[in-house]
Short mmCIF file of C-alpha atoms in Angstrom, two decimals:
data_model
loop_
_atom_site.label_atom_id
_atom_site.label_comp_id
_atom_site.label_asym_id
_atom_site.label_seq_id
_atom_site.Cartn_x
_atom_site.Cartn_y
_atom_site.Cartn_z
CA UNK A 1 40.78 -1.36 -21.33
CA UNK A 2 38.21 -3.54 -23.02
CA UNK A 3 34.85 -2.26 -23.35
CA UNK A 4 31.92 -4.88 -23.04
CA UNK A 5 28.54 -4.52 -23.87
CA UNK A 6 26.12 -6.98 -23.32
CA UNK A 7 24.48 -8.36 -25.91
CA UNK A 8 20.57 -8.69 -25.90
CA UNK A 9 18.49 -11.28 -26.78
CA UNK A 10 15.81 -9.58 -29.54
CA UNK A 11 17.39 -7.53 -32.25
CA UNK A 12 15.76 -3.93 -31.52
CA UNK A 13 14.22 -3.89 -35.22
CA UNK A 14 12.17 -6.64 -34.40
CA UNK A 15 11.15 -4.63 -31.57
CA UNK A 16 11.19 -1.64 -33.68
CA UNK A 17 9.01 -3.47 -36.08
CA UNK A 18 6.54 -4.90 -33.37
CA UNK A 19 5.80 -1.66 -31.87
CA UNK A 20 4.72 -0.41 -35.47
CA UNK A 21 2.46 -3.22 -35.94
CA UNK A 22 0.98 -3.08 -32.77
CA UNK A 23 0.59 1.15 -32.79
CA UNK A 24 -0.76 0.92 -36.59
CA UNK A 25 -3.73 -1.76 -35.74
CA UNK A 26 -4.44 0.58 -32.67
CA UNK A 27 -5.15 3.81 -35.13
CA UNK A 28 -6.68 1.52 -38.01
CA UNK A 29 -9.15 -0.28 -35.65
CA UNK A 30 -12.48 0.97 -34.44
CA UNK A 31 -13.95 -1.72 -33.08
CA UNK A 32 -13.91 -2.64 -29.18
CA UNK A 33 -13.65 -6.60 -29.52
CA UNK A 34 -10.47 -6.36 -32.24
CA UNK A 35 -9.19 -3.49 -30.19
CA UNK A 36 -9.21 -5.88 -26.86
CA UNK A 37 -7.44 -8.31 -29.27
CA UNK A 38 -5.02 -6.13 -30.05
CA UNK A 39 -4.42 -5.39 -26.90
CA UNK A 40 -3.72 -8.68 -25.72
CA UNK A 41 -1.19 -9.39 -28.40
CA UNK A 42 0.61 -5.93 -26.92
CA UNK A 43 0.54 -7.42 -23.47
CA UNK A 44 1.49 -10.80 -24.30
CA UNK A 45 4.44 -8.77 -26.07
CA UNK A 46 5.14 -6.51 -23.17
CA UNK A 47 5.20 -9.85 -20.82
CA UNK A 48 7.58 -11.92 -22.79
CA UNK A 49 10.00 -8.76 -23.02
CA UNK A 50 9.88 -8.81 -19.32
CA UNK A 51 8.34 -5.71 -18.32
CA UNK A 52 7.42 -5.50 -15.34
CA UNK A 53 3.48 -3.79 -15.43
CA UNK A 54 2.73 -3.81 -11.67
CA UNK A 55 6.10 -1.54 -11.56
CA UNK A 56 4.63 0.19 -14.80
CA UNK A 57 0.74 0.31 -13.51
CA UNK A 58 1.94 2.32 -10.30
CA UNK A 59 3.90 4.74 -12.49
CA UNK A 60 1.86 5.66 -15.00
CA UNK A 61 -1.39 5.76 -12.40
CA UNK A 62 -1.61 9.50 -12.87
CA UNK A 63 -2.08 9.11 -16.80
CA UNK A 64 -4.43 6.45 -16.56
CA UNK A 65 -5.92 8.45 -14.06
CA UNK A 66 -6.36 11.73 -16.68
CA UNK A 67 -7.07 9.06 -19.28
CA UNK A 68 -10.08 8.25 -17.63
CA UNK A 69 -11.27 12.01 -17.00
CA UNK A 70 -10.94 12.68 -20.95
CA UNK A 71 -12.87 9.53 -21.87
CA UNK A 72 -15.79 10.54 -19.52
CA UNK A 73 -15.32 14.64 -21.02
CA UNK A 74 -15.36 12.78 -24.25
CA UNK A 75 -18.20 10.21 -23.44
CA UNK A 76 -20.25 13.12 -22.30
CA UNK A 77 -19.96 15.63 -25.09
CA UNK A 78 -20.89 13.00 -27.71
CA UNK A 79 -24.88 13.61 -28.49
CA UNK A 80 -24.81 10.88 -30.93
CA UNK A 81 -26.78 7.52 -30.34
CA UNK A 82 -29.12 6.23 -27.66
CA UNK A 83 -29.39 8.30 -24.73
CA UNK A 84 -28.14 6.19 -21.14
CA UNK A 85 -27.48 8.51 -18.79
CA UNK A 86 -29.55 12.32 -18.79
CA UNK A 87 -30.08 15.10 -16.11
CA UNK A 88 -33.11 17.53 -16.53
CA UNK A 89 -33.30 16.92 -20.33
CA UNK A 90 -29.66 17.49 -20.93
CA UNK A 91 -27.44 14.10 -22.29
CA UNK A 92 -24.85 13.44 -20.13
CA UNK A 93 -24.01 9.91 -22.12
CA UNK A 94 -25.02 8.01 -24.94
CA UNK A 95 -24.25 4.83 -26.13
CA UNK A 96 -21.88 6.03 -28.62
CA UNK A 97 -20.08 7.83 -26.38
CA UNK A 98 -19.88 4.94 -23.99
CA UNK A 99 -18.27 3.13 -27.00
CA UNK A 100 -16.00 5.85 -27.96
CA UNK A 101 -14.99 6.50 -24.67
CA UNK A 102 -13.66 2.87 -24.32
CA UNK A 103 -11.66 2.65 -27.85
CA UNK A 104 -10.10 5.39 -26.91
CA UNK A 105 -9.21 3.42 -23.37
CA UNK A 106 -8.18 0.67 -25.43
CA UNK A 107 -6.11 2.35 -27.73
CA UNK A 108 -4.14 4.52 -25.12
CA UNK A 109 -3.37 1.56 -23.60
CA UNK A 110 -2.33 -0.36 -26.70
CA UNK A 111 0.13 2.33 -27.28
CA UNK A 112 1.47 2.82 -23.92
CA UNK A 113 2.01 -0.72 -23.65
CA UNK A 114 3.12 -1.72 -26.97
CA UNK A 115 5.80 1.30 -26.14
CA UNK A 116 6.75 -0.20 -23.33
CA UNK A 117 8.68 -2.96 -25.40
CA UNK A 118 11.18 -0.12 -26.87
CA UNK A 119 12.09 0.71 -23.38
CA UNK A 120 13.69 -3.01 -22.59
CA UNK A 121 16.37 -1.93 -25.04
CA UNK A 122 19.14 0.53 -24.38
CA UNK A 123 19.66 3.68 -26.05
CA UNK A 124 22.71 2.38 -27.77
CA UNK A 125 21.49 -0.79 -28.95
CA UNK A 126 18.57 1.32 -30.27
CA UNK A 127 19.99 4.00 -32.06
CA UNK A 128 22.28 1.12 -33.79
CA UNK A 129 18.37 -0.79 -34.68
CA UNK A 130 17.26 2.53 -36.66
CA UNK A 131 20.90 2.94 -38.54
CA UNK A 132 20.20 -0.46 -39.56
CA UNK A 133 16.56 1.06 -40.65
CA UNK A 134 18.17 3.38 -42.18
CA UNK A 135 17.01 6.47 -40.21
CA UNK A 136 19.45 9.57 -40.67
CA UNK A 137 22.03 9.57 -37.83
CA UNK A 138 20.99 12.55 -36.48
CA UNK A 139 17.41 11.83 -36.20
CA UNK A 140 18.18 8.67 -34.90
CA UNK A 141 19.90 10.22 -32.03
CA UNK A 142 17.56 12.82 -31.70
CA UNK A 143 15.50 10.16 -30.79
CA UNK A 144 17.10 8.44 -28.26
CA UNK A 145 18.30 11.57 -26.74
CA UNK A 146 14.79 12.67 -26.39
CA UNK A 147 13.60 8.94 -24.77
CA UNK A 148 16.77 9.39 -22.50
CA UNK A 149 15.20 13.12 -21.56
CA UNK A 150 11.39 11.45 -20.14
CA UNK A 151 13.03 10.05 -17.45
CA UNK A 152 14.34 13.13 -15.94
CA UNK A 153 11.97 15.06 -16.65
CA UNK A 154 9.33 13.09 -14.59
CA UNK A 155 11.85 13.20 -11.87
CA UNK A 156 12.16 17.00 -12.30
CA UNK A 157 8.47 17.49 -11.88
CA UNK A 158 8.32 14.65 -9.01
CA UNK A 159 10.93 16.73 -7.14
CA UNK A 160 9.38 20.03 -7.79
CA UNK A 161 5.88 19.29 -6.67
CA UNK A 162 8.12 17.84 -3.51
CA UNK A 163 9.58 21.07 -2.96
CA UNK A 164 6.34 22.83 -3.30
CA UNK A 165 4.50 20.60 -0.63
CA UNK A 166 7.70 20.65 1.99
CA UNK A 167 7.02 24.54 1.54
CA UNK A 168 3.64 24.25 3.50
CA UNK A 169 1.53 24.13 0.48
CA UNK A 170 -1.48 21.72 0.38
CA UNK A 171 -2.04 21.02 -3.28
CA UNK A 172 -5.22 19.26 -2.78
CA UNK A 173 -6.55 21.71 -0.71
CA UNK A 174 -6.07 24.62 -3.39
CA UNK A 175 -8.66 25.81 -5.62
CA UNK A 176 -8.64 24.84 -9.24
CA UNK A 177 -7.82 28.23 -10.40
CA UNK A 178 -4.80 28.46 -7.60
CA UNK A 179 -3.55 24.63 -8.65
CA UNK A 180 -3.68 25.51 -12.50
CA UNK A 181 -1.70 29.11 -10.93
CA UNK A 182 0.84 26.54 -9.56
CA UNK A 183 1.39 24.59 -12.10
CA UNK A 184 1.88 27.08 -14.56
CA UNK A 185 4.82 28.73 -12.34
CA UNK A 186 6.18 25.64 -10.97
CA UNK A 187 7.04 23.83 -14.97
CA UNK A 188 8.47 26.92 -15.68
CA UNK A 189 12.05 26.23 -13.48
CA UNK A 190 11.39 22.13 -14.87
CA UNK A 191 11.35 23.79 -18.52
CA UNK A 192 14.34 25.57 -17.95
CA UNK A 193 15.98 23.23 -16.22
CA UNK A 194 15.53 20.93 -18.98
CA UNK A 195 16.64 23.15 -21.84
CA UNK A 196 19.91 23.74 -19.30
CA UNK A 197 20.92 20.26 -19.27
CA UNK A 198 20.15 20.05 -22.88
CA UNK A 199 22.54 22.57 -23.35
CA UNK A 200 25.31 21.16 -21.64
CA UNK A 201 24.22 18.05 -23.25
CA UNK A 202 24.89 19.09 -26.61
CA UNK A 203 28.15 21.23 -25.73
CA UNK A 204 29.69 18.18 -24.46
CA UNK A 205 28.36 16.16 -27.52
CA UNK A 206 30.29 18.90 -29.72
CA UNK A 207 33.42 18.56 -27.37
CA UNK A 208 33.15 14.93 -27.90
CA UNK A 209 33.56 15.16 -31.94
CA UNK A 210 29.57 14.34 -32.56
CA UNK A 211 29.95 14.01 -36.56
CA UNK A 212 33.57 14.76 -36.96
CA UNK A 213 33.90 11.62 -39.36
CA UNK A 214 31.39 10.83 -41.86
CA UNK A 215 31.19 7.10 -41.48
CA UNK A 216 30.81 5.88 -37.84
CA UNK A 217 31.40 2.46 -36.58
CA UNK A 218 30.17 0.58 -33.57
CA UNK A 219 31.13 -2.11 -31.42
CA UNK A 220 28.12 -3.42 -31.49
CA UNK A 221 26.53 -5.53 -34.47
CA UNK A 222 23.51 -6.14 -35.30
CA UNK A 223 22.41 -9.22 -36.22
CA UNK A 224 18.91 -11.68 -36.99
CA UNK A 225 19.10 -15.00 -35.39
CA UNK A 226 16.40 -17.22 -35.42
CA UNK A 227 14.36 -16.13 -32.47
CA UNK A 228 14.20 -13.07 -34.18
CA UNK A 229 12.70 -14.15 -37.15
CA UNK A 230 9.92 -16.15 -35.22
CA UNK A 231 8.75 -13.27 -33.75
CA UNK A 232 8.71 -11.12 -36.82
CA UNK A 233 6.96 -14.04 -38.72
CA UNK A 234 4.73 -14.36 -35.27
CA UNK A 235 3.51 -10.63 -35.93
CA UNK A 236 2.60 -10.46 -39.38
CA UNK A 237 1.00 -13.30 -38.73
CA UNK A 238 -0.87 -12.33 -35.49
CA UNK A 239 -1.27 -8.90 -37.52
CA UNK A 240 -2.96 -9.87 -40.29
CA UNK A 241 -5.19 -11.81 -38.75
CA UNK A 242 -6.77 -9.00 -36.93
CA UNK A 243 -6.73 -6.97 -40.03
CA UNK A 244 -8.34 -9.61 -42.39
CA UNK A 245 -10.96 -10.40 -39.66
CA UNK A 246 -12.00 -6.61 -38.53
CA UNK A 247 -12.26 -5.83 -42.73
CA UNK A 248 -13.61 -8.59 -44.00
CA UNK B 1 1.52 -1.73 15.11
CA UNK B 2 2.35 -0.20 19.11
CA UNK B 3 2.49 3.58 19.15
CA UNK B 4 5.83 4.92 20.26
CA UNK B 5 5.37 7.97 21.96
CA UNK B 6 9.10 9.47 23.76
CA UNK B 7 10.18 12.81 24.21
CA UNK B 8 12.58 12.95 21.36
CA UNK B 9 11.62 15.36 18.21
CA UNK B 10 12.39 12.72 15.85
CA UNK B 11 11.82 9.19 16.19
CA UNK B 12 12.73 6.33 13.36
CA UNK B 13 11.77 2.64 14.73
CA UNK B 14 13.23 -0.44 12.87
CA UNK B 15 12.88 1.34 9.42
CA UNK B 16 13.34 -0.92 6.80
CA UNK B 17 13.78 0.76 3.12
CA UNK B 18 15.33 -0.33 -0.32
CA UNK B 19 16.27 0.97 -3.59
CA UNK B 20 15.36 -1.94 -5.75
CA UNK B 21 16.26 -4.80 -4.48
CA UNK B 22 19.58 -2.82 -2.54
CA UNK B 23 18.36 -3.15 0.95
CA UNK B 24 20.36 0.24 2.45
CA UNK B 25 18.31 0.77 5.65
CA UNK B 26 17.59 -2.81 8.05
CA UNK B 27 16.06 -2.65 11.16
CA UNK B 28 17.30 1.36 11.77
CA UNK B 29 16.53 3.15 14.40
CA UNK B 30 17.17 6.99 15.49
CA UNK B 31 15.97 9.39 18.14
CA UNK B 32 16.93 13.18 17.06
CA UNK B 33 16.58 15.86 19.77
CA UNK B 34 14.84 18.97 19.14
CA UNK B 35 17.38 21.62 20.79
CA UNK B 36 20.49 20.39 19.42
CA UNK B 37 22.33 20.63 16.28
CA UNK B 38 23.13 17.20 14.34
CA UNK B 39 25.35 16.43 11.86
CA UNK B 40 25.29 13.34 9.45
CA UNK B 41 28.95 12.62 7.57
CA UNK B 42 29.23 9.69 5.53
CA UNK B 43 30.37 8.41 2.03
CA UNK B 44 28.36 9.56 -0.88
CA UNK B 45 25.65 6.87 -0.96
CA UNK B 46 25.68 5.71 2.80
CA UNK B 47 22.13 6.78 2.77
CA UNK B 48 22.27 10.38 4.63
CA UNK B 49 20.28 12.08 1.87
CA UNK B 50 17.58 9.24 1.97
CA UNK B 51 17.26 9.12 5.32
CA UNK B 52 16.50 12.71 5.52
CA UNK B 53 14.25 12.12 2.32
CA UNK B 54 12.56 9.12 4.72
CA UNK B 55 12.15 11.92 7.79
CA UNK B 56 10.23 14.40 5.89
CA UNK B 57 7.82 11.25 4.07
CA UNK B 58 9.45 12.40 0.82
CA UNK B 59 9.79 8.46 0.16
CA UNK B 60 7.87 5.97 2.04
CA UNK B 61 9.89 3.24 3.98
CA UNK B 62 9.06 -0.52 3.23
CA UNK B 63 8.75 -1.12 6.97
CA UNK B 64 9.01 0.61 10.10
CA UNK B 65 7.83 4.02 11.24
CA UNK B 66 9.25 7.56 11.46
CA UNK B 67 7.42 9.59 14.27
CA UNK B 68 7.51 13.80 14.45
CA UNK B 69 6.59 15.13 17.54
CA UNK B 70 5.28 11.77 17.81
CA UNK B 71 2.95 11.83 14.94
CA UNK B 72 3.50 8.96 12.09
CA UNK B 73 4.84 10.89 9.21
CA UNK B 74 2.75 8.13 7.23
CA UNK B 75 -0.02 9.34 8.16
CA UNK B 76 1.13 13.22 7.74
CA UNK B 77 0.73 15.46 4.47
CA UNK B 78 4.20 16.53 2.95
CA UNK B 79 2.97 20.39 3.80
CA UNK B 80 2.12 19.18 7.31
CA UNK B 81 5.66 18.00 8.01
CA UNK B 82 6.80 20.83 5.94
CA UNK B 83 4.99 23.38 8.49
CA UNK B 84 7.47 21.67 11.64
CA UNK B 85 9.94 21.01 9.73
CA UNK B 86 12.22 23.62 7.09
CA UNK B 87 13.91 21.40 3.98
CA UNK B 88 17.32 22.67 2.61
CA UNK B 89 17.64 20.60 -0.78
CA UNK B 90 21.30 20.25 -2.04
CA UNK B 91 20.23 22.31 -4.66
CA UNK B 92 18.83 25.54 -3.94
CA UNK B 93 17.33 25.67 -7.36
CA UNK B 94 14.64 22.89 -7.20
CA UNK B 95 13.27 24.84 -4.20
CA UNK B 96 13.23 28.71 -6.04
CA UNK B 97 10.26 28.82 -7.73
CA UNK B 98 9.74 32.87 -7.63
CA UNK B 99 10.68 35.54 -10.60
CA UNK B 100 13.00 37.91 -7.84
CA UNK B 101 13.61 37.18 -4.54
CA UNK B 102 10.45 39.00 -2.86
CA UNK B 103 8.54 36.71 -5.26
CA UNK B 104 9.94 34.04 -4.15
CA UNK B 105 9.93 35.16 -0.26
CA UNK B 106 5.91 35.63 -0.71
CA UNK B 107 5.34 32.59 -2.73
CA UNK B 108 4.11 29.82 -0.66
CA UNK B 109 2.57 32.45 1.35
CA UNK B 110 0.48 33.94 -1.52
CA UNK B 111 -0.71 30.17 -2.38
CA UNK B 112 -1.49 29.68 1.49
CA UNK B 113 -4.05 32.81 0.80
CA UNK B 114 -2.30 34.99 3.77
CA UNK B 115 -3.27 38.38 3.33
CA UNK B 116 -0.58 40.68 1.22
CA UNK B 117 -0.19 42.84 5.01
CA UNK B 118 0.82 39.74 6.80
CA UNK B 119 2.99 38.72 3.83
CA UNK B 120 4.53 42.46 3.39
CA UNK B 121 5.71 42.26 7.59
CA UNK B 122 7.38 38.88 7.27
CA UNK B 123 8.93 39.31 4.51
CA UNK B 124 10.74 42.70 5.86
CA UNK B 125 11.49 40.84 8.56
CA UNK B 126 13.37 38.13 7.21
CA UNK B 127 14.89 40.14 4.05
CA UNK B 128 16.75 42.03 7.25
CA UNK B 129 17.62 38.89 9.58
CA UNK B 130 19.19 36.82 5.98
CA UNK B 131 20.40 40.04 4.59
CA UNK B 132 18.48 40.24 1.38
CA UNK B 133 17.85 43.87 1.11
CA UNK B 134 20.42 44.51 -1.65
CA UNK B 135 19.20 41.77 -3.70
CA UNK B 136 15.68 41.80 -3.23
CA UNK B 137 14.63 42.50 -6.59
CA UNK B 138 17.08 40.87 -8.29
CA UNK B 139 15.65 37.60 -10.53
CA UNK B 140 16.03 34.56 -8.86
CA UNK B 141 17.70 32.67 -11.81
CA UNK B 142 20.70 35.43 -11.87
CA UNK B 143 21.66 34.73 -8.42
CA UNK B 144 25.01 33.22 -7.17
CA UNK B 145 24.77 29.57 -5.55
CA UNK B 146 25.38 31.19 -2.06
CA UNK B 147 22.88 33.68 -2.72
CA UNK B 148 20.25 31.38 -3.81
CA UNK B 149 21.36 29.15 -1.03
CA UNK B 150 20.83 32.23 1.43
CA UNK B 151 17.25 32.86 -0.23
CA UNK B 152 16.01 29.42 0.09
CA UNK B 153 16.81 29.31 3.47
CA UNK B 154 15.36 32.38 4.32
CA UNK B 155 11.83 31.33 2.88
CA UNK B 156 12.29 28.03 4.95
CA UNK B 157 11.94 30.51 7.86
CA UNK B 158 9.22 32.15 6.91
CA UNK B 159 6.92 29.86 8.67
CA UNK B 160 8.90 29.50 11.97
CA UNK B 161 9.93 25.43 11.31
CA UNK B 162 10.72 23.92 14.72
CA UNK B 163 13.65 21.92 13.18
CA UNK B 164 15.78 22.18 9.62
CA UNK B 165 17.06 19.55 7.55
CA UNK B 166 20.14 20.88 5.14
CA UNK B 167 21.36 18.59 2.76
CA UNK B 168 24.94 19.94 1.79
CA UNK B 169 24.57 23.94 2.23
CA UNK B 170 28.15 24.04 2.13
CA UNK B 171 28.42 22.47 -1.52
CA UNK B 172 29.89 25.09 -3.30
CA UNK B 173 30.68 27.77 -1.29
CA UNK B 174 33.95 30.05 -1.00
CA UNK B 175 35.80 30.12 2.41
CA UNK B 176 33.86 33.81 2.90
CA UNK B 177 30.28 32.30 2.10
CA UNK B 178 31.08 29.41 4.35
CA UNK B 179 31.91 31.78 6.80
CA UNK B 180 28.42 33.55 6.40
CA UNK B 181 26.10 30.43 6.83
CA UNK B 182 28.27 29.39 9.59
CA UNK B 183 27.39 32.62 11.94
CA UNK B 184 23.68 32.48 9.98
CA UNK B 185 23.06 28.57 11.60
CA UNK B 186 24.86 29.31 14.82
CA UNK B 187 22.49 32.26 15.33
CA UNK B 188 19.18 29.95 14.54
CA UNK B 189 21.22 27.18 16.37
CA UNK B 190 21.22 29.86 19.36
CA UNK B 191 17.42 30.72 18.65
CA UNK B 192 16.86 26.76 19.98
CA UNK B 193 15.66 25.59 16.83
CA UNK B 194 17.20 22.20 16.15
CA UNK B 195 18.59 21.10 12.94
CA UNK B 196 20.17 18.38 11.20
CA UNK B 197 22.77 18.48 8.72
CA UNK B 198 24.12 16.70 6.19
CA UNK B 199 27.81 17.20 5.12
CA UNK B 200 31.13 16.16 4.10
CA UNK B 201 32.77 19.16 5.04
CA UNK B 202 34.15 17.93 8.51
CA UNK B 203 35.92 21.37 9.69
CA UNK B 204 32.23 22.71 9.43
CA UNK B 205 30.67 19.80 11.14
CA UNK B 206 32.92 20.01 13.87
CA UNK B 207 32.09 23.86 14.72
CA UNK B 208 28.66 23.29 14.78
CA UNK B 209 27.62 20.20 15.78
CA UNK B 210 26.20 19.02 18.99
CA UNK B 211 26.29 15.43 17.76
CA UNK B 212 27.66 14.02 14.81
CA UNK B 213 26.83 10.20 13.37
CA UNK B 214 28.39 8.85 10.87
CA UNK B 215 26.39 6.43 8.67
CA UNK B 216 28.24 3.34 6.57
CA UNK B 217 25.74 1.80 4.13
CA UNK B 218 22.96 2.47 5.91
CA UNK B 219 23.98 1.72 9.43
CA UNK B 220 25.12 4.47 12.15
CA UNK B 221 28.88 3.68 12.48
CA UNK B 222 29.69 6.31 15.20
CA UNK B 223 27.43 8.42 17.10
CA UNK B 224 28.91 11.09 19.31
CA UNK B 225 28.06 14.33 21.37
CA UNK B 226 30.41 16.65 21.52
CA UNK B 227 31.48 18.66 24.29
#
């Protein structure tokens, strides 16, 4: 039996190292304009690895959803700066906060997207990028173990708050106090669902002979070609550009 | 798009739905009758579980229209179909959400703010008519499959659904379990509610069912009454 895997096009430590860029000028900038360029170079990233955002947009529209709510919690307990918005003497938003409120848009989004480019790799091919980074086996596989885990989880706590609703319960209709009741009993059975199959996950990893040898080999090698190097050279350059610019 | 109003319980008019780019339901349509028991049987991925998923607006179709009592499940809330219509998952686990079993019983109750006498009455009642008196306070987690099976249904009949949907109760039950649910759904099969099952267990289907249709990647292959 031959075992084939397909061979991608970008080495995953270019995507590796892309994603570091990218997430590093998000936490170092704090400046709208350089932040909006930065977050163009993430999306022209996240294009040319073929994600597919309107797929991506309609997934992650809850989280951009509670992204917005903290930016306006945020916008309106910052006091500092000219006051734009007031009620009866109180500050409800300030200039500052108006600014803050939208780097902190900007820089979710620069993350979320710029992680978006790890997930056009598989888990294999990934875990064989950080060996070649030279990230401990284990933690390397912790890792992709973990990304492998999102996935379900979402679906867990789709299906749940299915279950709940096909019980007669009207979410939206529920009081805050009731909803925050619900949600606190309902991720319990997710939780320990979760922890289950990570059980069985790792007993069937041990069956398996997880570490049993001390070197381990892979069918798979790694290896630059030139479109790989472009893009690496395209990113420092791209990188350092923004940096020189927002400190000169 | 034209209304279609008939007397059937269930109506699904040229449904169209995918799973990617896998088309698995074209042009499908299916009338389900209210007092009769009907049984789907198919290969594992000849759509039976998404087509029940599709009746209860669990997932939305890409075309076409499922109709309850002739009301557009599109424009229905989940708990709206969920109040006609009692949902056995496959797994009895994603539906248990209680510490014991009277926790559970009371649970969607509680949330619907039904006061604790109300609750207290129905949920003697059913604890009796499923037989949950000896497990009662048992925790929900340390139950068998069957039992949590048994629970799960009997919360689904806490709110008196005109119709059940079971996806696979006999997944994992012994012969004397098997024989359990089977005199449990021919007594609510009796009480004229009408349900529709999913199975692969054909000696069960063919006890029970009124009608069974067998579905081939997303098309009915046979549909047949039975005498």
């Amino acid at each position: 039996m031959s075992i084939v895997l397909k061979k991608e096009n970008i080495d995953p430590r270019v995507k590796i190292f892309i994603v570091m860029c990218i997430s590093t000028l998000a936490i170092l900038i704090n400046d709208i304009k350089f932040l909006s360029y930065v977050l163009s170079i993430s999306i022209l990233f996240t294009v040319g690895f073929k994600v597919n955002l309107y797929i991506v947009i309609k997934k992650f529209k809850r989280l951009f959803q509670m992204i917005f709510v903290i930016v306006i919690i945020q916008s309106i307990f910052n006091s500092e700066g000219a006051i734009l918005i007031s009620v009866f003497k109180i500050t409800l938003l300030t200039d500052i906060g108006l600014i803050k409120g939208i780097e902190y848009i900007l820089r979710m989004l620069i993350i979320i997207s710029s992680a978006l480019i790890l997930s056009t790799s598989s888990s294999v091919v990934l875990l064989q990028g950080l060996l070649k980074c030279k990230i401990p086996y284990e933690l390397a596989f912790m890792v992709c173990i973990g990304l492998r885990f999102i996935p379900i989880l979402s679906e867990e706590i789709k299906d749940t708050f299915i279950a709940i609703q096909i019980r007669g319960i009207d979410i939206r209709k529920l009081k805050l106090k009731k909803k925050l009741e619900l949600v606190s009993i309902t991720l319990m059975p997710v939780v320990i669902s979760t922890i289950d199959k990570s059980k069985k996950l790792s007993a069937s990893i041990e069956a398996r002979g997880f570490r049993k040898y001390l070197t381990r080999t892979s069918i798979y090698e790694l290896k630059f070609s030139l479109k790989d190097f472009i893009l690496i050279f395209s990113i420092i350059v791209l990188s350092s550009l923004i940096v020189f610019s927002y400190f000169k | 798009m034209k209304k279609l109003v008939n007397d059937k319980f269930i109506s699904i008019s040229n449904l169209i739905f995918s799973y990617k780019k896998n088309n698995l339901f074209n042009n499908f349509n299916l009338s389900l009758d209210n007092n009769m028991f009907t049984s789907i049987i198919g290969e594992n991925g000849s759509g039976k579980t998404t087509l029940t998923k599709l009746i209860c607006g669990m997932i939305t179709p890409n075309f076409g229209n499922v109709f309850i009592e002739n009301r557009d499940v599109s424009k229905m809330n989940l708990s709206e179909v969920g109040n006609i219509i009692g949902y056995l998952f496959q797994n009895p686990e994603k539906q248990i959400f209680g510490e014991s079993v009277i926790d559970e019983l009371s649970f969607a109750m509680k949330f619907n703010g039904i006061s604790i006498d109300i609750i207290n009455g129905k949920v003697e009642h059913i604890l009796e008519k499923f037989d949950l008196e000896e497990i009662k306070d048992q925790k929900c987690h340390l139950l068998s499959h069957g039992e949590k099976q048994r629970v799960a249904l009997s919360t689904i009949f806490l709110k008196n659904p005109k119709y059940l949907i079971l996806d696979e109760p006999t997944t994992g039950l012994d012969v004397l379990r098997k024989e359990m649910l089977y005199k449990l759904l021919n007594n609510i099969k009796n009480d004229g509610v009408g349900i529709l099952m999913i199975s692969h267990d054909l000696e069960f289907v063919d006890k029970l069912s009124d009608r069974i249709i067998m579905l081939e990647n997303g098309r009915v292959i046979k549909d047949e009454y039975c005498s």
